Short mmCIF file of C-alpha atoms in Angstrom, two decimals:
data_model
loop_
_atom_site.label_atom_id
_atom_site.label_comp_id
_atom_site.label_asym_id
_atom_site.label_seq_id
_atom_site.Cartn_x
_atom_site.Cartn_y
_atom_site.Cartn_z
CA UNK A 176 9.86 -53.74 -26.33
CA UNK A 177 8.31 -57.06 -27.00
CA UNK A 178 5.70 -56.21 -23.60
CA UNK A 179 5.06 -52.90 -25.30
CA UNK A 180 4.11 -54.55 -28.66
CA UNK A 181 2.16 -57.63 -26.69
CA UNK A 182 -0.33 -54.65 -24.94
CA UNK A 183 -0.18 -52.83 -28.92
CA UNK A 184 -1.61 -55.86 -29.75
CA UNK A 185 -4.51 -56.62 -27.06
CA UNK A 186 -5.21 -53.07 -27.53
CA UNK A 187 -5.74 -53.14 -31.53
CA UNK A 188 -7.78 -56.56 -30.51
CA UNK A 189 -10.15 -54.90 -28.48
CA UNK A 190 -10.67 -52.00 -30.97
CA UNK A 191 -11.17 -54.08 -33.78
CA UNK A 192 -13.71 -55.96 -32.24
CA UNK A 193 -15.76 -52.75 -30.73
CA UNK A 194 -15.33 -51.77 -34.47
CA UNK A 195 -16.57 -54.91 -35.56
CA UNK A 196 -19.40 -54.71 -33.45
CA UNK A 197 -20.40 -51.17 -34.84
CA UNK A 198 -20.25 -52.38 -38.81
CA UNK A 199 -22.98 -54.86 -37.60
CA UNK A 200 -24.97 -52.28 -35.78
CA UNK A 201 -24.64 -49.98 -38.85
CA UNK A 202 -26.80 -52.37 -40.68
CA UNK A 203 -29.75 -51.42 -38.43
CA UNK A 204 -29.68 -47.35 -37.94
CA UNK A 205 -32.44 -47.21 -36.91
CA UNK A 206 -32.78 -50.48 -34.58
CA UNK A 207 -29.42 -49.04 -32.93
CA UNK A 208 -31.03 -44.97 -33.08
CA UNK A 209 -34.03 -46.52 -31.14
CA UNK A 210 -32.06 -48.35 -28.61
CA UNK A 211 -30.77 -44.77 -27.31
CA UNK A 212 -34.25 -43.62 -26.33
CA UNK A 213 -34.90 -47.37 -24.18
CA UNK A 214 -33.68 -45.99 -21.44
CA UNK A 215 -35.73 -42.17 -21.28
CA UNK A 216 -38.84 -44.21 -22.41
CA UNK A 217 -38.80 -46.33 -19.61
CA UNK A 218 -37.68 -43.36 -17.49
CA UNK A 219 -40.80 -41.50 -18.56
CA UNK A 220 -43.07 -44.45 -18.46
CA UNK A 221 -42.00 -44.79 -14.35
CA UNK A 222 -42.65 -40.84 -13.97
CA UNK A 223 -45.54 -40.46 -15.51
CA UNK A 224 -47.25 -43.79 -13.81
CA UNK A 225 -45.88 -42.98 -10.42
CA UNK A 226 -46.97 -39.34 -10.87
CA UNK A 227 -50.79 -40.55 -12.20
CA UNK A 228 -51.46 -42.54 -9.82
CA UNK A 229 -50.60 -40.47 -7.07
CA UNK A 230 -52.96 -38.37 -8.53
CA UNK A 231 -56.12 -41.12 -9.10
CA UNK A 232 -55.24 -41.44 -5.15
CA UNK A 233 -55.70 -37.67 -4.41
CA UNK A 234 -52.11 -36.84 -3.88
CA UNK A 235 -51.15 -33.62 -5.68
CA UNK A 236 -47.43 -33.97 -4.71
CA UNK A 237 -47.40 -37.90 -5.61
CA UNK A 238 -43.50 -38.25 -7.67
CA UNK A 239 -41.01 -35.13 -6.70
CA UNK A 240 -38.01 -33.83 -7.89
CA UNK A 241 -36.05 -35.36 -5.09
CA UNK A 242 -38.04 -38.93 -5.89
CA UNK A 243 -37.37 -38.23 -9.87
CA UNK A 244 -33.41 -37.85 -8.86
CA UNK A 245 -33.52 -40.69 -7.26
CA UNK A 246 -34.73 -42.84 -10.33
CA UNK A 247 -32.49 -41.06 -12.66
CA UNK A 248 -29.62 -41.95 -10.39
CA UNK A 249 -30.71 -45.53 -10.72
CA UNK A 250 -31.38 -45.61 -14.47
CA UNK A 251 -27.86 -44.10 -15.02
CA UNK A 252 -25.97 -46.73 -12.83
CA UNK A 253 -28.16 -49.94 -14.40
CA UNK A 254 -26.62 -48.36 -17.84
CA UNK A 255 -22.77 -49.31 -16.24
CA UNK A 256 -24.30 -52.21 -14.94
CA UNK A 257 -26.29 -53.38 -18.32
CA UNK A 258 -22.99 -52.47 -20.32
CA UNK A 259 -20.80 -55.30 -17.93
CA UNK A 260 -23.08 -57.52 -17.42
CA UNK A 261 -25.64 -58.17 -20.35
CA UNK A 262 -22.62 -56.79 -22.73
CA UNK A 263 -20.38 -59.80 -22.35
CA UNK A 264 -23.37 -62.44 -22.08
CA UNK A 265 -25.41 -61.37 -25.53
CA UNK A 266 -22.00 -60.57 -27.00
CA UNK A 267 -21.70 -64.59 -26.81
CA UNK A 268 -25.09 -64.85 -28.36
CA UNK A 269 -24.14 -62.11 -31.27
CA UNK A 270 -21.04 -64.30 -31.86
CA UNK A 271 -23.16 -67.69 -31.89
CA UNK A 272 -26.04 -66.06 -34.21
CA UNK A 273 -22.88 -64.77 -36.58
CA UNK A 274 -21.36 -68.48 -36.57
CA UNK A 275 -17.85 -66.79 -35.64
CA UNK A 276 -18.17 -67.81 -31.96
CA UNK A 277 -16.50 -71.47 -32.33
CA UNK A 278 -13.75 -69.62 -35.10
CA UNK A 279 -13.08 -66.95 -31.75
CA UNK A 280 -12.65 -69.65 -29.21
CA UNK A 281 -10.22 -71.55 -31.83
CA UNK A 282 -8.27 -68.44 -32.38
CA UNK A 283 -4.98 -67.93 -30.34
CA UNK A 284 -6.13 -64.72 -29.03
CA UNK A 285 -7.43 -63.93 -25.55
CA UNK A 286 -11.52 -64.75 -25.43
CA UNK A 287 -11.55 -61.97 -22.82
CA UNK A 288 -9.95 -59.56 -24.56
CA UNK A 289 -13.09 -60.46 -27.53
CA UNK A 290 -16.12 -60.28 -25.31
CA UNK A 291 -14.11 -56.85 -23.88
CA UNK A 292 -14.13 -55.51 -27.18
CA UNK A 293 -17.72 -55.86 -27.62
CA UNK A 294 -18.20 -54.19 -23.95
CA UNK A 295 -16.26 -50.85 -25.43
CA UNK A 296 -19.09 -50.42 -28.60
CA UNK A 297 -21.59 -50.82 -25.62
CA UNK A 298 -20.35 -48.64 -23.38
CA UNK A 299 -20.06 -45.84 -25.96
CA UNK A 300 -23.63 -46.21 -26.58
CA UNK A 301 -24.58 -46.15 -23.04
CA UNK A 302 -22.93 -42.45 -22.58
CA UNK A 303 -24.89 -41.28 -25.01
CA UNK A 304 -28.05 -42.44 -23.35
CA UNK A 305 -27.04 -41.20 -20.40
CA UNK A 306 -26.59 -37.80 -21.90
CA UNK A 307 -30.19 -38.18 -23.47
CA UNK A 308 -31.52 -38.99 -19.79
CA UNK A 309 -29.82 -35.67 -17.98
CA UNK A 310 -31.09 -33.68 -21.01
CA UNK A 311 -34.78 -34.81 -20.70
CA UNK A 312 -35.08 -34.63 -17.07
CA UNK A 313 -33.79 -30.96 -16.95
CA UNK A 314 -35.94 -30.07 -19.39
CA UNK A 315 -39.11 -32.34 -18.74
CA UNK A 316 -38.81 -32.07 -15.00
CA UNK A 317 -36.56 -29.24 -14.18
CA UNK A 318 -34.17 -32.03 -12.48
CA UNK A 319 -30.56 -30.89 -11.72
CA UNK A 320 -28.52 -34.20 -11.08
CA UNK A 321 -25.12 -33.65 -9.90
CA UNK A 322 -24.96 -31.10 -7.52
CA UNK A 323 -21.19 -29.98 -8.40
CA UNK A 324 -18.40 -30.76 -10.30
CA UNK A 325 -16.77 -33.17 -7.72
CA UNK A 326 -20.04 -34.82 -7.50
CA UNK A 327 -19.70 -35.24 -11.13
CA UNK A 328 -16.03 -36.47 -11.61
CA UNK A 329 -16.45 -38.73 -8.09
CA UNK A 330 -19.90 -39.80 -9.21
CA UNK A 331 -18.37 -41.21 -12.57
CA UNK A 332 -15.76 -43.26 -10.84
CA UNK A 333 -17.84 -45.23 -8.71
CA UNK A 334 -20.29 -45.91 -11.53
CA UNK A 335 -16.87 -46.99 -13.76
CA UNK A 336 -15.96 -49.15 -10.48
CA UNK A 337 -19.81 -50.48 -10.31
CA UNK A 338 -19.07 -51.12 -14.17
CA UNK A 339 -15.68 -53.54 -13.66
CA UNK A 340 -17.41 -55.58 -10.90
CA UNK A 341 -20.24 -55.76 -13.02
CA UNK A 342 -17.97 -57.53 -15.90
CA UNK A 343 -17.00 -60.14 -13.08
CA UNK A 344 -20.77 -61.48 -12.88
CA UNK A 345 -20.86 -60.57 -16.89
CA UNK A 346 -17.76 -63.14 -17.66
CA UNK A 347 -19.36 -65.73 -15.34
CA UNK A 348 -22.70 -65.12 -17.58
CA UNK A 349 -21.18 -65.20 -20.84
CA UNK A 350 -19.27 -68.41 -19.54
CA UNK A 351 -22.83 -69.87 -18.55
CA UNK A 352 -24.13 -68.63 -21.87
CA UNK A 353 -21.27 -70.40 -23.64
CA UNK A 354 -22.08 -73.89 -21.43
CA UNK A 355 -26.07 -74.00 -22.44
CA UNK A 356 -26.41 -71.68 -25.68
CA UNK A 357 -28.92 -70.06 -23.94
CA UNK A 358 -28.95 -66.85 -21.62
CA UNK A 359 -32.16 -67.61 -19.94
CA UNK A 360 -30.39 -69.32 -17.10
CA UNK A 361 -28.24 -66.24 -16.81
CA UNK A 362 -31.30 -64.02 -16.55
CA UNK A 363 -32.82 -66.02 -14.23
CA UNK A 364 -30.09 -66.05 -12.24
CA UNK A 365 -28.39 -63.12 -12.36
CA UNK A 366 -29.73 -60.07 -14.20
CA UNK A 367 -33.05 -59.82 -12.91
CA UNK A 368 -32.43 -60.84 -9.16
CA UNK A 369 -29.78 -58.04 -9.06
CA UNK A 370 -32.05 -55.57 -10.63
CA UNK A 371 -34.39 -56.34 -7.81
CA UNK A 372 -31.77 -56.42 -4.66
CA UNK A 373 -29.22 -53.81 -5.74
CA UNK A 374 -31.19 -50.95 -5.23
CA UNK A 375 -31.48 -49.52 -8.84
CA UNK A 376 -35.05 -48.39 -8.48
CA UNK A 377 -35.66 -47.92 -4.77
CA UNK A 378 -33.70 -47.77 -1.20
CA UNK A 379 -32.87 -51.19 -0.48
CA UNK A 380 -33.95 -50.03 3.18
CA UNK A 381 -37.38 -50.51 2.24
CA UNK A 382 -37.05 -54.31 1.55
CA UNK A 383 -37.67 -57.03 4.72
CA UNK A 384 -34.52 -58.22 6.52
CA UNK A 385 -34.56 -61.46 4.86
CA UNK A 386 -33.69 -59.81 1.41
CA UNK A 387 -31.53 -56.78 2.74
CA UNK A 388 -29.63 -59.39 3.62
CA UNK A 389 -29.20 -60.85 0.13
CA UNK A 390 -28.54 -57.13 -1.24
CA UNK A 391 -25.66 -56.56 1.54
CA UNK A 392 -23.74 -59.47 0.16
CA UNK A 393 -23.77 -58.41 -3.47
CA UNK A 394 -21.18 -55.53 -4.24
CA UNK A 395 -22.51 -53.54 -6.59
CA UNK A 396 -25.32 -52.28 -4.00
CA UNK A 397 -22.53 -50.76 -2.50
CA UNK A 398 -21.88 -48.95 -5.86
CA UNK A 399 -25.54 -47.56 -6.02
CA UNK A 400 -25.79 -46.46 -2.59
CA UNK A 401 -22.44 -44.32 -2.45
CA UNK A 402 -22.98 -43.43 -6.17
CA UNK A 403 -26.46 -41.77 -4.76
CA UNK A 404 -24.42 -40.43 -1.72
CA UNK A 405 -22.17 -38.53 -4.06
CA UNK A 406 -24.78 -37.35 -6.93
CA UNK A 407 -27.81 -36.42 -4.52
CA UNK A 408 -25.90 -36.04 -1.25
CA UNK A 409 -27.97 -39.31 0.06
CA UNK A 410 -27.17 -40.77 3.83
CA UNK A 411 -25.84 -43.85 2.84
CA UNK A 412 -26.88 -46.58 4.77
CA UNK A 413 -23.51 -48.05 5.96
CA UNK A 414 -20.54 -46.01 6.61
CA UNK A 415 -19.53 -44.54 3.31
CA UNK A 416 -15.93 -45.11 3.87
CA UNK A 417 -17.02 -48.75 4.54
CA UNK A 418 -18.41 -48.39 1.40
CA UNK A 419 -15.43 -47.33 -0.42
CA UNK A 420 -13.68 -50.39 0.97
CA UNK A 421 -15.90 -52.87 -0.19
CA UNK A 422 -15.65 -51.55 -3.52
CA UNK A 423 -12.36 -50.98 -3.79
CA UNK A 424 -11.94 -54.86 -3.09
CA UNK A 425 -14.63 -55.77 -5.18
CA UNK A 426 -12.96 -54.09 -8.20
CA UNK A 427 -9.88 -56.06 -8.01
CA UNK A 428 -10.97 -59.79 -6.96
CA UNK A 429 -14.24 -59.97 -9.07
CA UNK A 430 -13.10 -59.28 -12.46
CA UNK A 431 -11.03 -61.66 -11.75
CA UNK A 432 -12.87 -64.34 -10.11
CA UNK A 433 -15.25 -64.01 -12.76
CA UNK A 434 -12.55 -64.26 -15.64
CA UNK A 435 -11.24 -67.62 -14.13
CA UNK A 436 -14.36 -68.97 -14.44
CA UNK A 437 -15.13 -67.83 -17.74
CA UNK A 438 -11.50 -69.85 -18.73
CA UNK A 439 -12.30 -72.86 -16.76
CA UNK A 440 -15.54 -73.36 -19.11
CA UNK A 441 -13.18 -72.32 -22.01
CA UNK A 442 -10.30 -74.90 -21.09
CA UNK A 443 -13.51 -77.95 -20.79
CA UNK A 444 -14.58 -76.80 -24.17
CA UNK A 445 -11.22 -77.04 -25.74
CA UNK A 446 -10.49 -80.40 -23.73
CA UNK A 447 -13.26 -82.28 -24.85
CA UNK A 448 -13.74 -80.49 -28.55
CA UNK A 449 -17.29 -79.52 -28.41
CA UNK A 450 -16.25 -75.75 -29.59
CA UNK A 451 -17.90 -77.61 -33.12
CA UNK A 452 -20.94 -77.66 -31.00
CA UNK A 453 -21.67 -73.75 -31.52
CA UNK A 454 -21.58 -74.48 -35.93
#
């Protein structure tokens, strides 16, 4: 009884932060209504530049459907990704700009279960962009996505595995975040690098050896390639049961190597009483 009330209660605390965190979006409709259409503008501003310049080069045929897929099926896995990741880091900075971080860190209750509270808002809001993307490209571009029903259900739970590894770099960010007051460090060192080696825009097959061999140590290009396997019936480029492996063992240890680090930088906060540091 008193476990079944102790999970009532993370679960209430993670709700009533998501809810929190939609009563301060509410103050900006139309910043937040705007924020859904990020995604299909920069989807649209890739197709239509890839498809006009094939075309200032003389190639009719410059951006297909297959190549058009295989954006889409990026854009939608960076959403799981940006939701993990960037969610828990500027959820720190949303928290600082408020002045309620150093009142969260003070309070009894788990600081993971607060940034994953802000994470659920986020993710909510990344669906529905998601669902804006499919729309547009079936209607823009006559692109089909997932090629059956199994594709679909199987294609969701390796983007919701990509999603908890993901929150394993995202708790080691927001930790950084927490350390400097500043994200640019985590940017530099994390966002944009694994934009660039994961795959999210292009086969990591095309990149030299040197930095294929960055992208086959981080696990979420795993994610993208078997995620692409399922959707668009892509060869994957290692084994896909391989594959499967690596992320199955990815979604256990880096959640929570990344929480452990995230509470190491909480305990030398709370040691040496800087949390006053974030007033």
């Amino acid at each position: 009884m008193v476990i079944g009330k102790k999970y009532k209660y993370y679960i209430n605390l993670i709700l009533a932060m998501a809810k929190k965190d939609y009563l301060i979006n509410s103050k900006y409709p139309l910043s937040t209504v705007m924020s859904l259409f990020d995604v299909l503008i920069s989807y649209l501003l890739i197709s239509l530049t890839a498809f006009f310049i094939g075309k200032s080069f003389g190639h009719h045929s410059s951006f297909s459907a297959s190549m058009n897929a295989f954006l889409l099926s990026g854009l939608i896995i960076y959403q799981f990704f940006d939701v993990a990741m960037n969610g828990l880091v500027y959820g720190v900075i949303v928290e600082k700009n408020l002045g309620t971080l150093n009142r969260n860190f003070a309070s009894p209750a788990p600081k993971v279960l607060l940034l994953s509270g802000i994470v659920v808002y986020s993710f909510i809001l990344a669906l529905i962009r998601i669902a804006i993307l499919l729309i547009a490209a079936k209607l823009l571009f006559g692109v089909v996505f997932f090629v059956s029903w199994q594709a679909f259900i199987f294609g969701g739970i390796i983007a919701l595995c990509v999603m908890i590894i993901s929150s394993g770099y995202g708790f080691m960010g927001a930790g950084i975040t927490v350390s400097t007051e500043d994200p640019a460090l985590y940017l530099f060192l994390m966002q944009r690098p694994f934009v660039i080696f994961t795959g999210v825009f292009y086969s990591i097959m095309v990149l030299p050896m040197f930095l294929k061999l960055i992208s086959y140590m981080i696990p979420i290009t795993y994610g993208i390639d078997l995620f692409r396997h399922l959707t668009l019936e892509h060869a994957t480029f290692i084994p896909w049961k391989l594959e499967v492996l690596i992320i199955s063992l990815s979604v256990v240890f880096f959640p929570i190597i990344g929480i452990l680090a995230f509470k190491k930088i909480e305990k030398s906060f709370l040691k040496k009483g800087t949390l006053n540091m974030f007033e």
